[in-house]
CSV table of C-alpha atoms in Angstrom, one decimal:
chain,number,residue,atom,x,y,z
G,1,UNK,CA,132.4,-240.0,-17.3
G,2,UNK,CA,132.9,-240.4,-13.4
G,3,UNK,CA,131.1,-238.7,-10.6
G,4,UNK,CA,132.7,-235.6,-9.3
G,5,UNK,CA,134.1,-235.8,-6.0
G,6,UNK,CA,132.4,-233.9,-3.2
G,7,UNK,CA,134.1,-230.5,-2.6
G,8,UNK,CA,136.4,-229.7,0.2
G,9,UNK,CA,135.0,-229.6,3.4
G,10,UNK,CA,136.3,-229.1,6.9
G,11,UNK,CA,135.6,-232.6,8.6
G,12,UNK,CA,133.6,-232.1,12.1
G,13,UNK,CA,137.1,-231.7,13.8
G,14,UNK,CA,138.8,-229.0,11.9
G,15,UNK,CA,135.3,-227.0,12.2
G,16,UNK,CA,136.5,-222.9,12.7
G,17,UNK,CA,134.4,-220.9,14.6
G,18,UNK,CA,135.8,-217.7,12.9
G,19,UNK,CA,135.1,-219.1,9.5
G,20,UNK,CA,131.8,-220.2,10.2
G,21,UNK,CA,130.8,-217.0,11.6
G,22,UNK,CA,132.2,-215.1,8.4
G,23,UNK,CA,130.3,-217.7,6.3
G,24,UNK,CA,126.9,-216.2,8.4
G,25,UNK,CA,127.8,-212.8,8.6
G,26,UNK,CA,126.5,-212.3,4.7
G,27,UNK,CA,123.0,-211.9,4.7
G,28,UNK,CA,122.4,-214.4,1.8
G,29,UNK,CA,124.3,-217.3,3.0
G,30,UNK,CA,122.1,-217.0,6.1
G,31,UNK,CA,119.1,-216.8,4.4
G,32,UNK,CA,120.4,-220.2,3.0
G,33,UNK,CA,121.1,-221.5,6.2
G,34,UNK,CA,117.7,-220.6,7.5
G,35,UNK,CA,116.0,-222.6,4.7
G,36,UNK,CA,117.8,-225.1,5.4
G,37,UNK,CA,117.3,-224.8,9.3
G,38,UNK,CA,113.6,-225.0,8.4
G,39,UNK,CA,113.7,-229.0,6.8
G,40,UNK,CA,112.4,-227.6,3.7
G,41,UNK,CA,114.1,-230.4,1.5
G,42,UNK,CA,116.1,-228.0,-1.3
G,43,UNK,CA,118.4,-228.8,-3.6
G,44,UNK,CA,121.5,-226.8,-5.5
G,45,UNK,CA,119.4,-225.0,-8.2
G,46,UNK,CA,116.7,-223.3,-6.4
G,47,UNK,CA,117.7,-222.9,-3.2
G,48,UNK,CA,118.2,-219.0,-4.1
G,49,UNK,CA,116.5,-218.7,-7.2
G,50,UNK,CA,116.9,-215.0,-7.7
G,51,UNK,CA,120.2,-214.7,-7.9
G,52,UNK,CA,122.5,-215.4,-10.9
G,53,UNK,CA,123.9,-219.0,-10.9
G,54,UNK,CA,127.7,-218.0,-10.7
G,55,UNK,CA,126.8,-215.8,-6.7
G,56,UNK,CA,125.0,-218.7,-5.8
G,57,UNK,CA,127.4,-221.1,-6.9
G,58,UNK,CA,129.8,-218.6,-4.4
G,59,UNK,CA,127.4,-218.4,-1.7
G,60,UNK,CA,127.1,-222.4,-1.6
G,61,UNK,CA,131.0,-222.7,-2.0
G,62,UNK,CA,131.5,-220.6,0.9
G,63,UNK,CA,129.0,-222.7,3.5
G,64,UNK,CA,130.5,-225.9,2.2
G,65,UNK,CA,134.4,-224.8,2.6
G,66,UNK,CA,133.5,-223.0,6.5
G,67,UNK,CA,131.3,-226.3,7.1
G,68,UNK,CA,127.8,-225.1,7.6
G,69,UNK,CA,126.7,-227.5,4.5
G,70,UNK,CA,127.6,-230.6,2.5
G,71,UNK,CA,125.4,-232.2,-0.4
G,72,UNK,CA,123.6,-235.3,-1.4
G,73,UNK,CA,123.1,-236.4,-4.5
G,74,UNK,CA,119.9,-237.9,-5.4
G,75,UNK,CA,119.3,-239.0,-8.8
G,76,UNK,CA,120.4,-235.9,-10.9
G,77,UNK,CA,119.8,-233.4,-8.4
G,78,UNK,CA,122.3,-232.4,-5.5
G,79,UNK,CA,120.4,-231.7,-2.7
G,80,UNK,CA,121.7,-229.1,0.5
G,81,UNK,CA,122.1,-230.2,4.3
G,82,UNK,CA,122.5,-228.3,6.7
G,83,UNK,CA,125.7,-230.0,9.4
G,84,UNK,CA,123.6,-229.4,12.1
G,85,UNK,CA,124.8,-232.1,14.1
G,86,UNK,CA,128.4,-231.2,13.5
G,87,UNK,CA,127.8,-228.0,14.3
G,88,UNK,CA,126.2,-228.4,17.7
G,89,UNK,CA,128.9,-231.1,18.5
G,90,UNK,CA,131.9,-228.3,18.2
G,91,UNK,CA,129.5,-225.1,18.9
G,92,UNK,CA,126.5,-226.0,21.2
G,93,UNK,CA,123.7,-223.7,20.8
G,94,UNK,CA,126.0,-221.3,18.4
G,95,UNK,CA,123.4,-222.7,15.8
G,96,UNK,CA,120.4,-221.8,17.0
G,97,UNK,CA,121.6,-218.2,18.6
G,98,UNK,CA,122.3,-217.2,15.2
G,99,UNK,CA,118.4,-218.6,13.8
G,100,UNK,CA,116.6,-216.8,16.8
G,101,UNK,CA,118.6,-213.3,15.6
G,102,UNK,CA,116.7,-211.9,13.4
G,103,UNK,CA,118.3,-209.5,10.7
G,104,UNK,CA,118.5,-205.9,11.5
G,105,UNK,CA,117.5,-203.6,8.8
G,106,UNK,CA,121.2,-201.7,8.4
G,107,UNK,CA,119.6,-197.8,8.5
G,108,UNK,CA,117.5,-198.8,12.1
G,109,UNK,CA,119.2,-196.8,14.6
G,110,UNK,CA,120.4,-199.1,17.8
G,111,UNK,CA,118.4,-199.0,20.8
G,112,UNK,CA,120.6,-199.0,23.6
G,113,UNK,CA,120.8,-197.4,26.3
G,114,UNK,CA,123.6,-195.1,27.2
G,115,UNK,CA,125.5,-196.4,29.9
């Protein structure tokens, strides 16, 4: 039986900045990203392992197709990598912005000042 190809992926050039930032605007696929940001070495099947195998199949599907990830096989497993190089090459800093932020609770009340 042959390999499967890899899955689509932008290539560094066709990198969209409105599709990446959808990809990181769900709080999951960040929390992906973030492991991933960290080096922690993680591959397909327990990179979110409390979530049913058919959203995390979504989640990955949607990092890979916006180009935040791509995946190595090694052996049987297929391990997650973060295009950090790719993304810094066609968004400097955008990257690491988003991994300083750190999630908001969505009931905290904003605290701006009124202008």
């Amino acid at each position: 039986m042959p390999a499967a190809a890899e899955p689509t992926r932008p290539c560094a050039e066709d990198l969209d900045l409105a599709e990446v930032l959808a990809a990181l605007g769900h709080p999951v696929r960040l929390d992906i990203v973030r492991k991933l940001a960290s080096g922690e070495r993680t591959f397909c099947g327990e990179v979110v392992p409390d979530l049913p195998r058919s959203s995390v199949t979504h989640h990955l599907k949607t990092l890979r197709e916006s180009g935040l990830i791509s995946r190595r096989p090694q052996g049987r497993k297929l391990y997650l990598v973060l295009r950090r190089d790719d993304l810094e090459r066609c968004f400097p800093g955008l990257l690491e912005l988003v991994l300083a932020c750190r999630s908001r609770p969505l009931d905290s009340e904003c605290d701006e000042q009124p202008l």
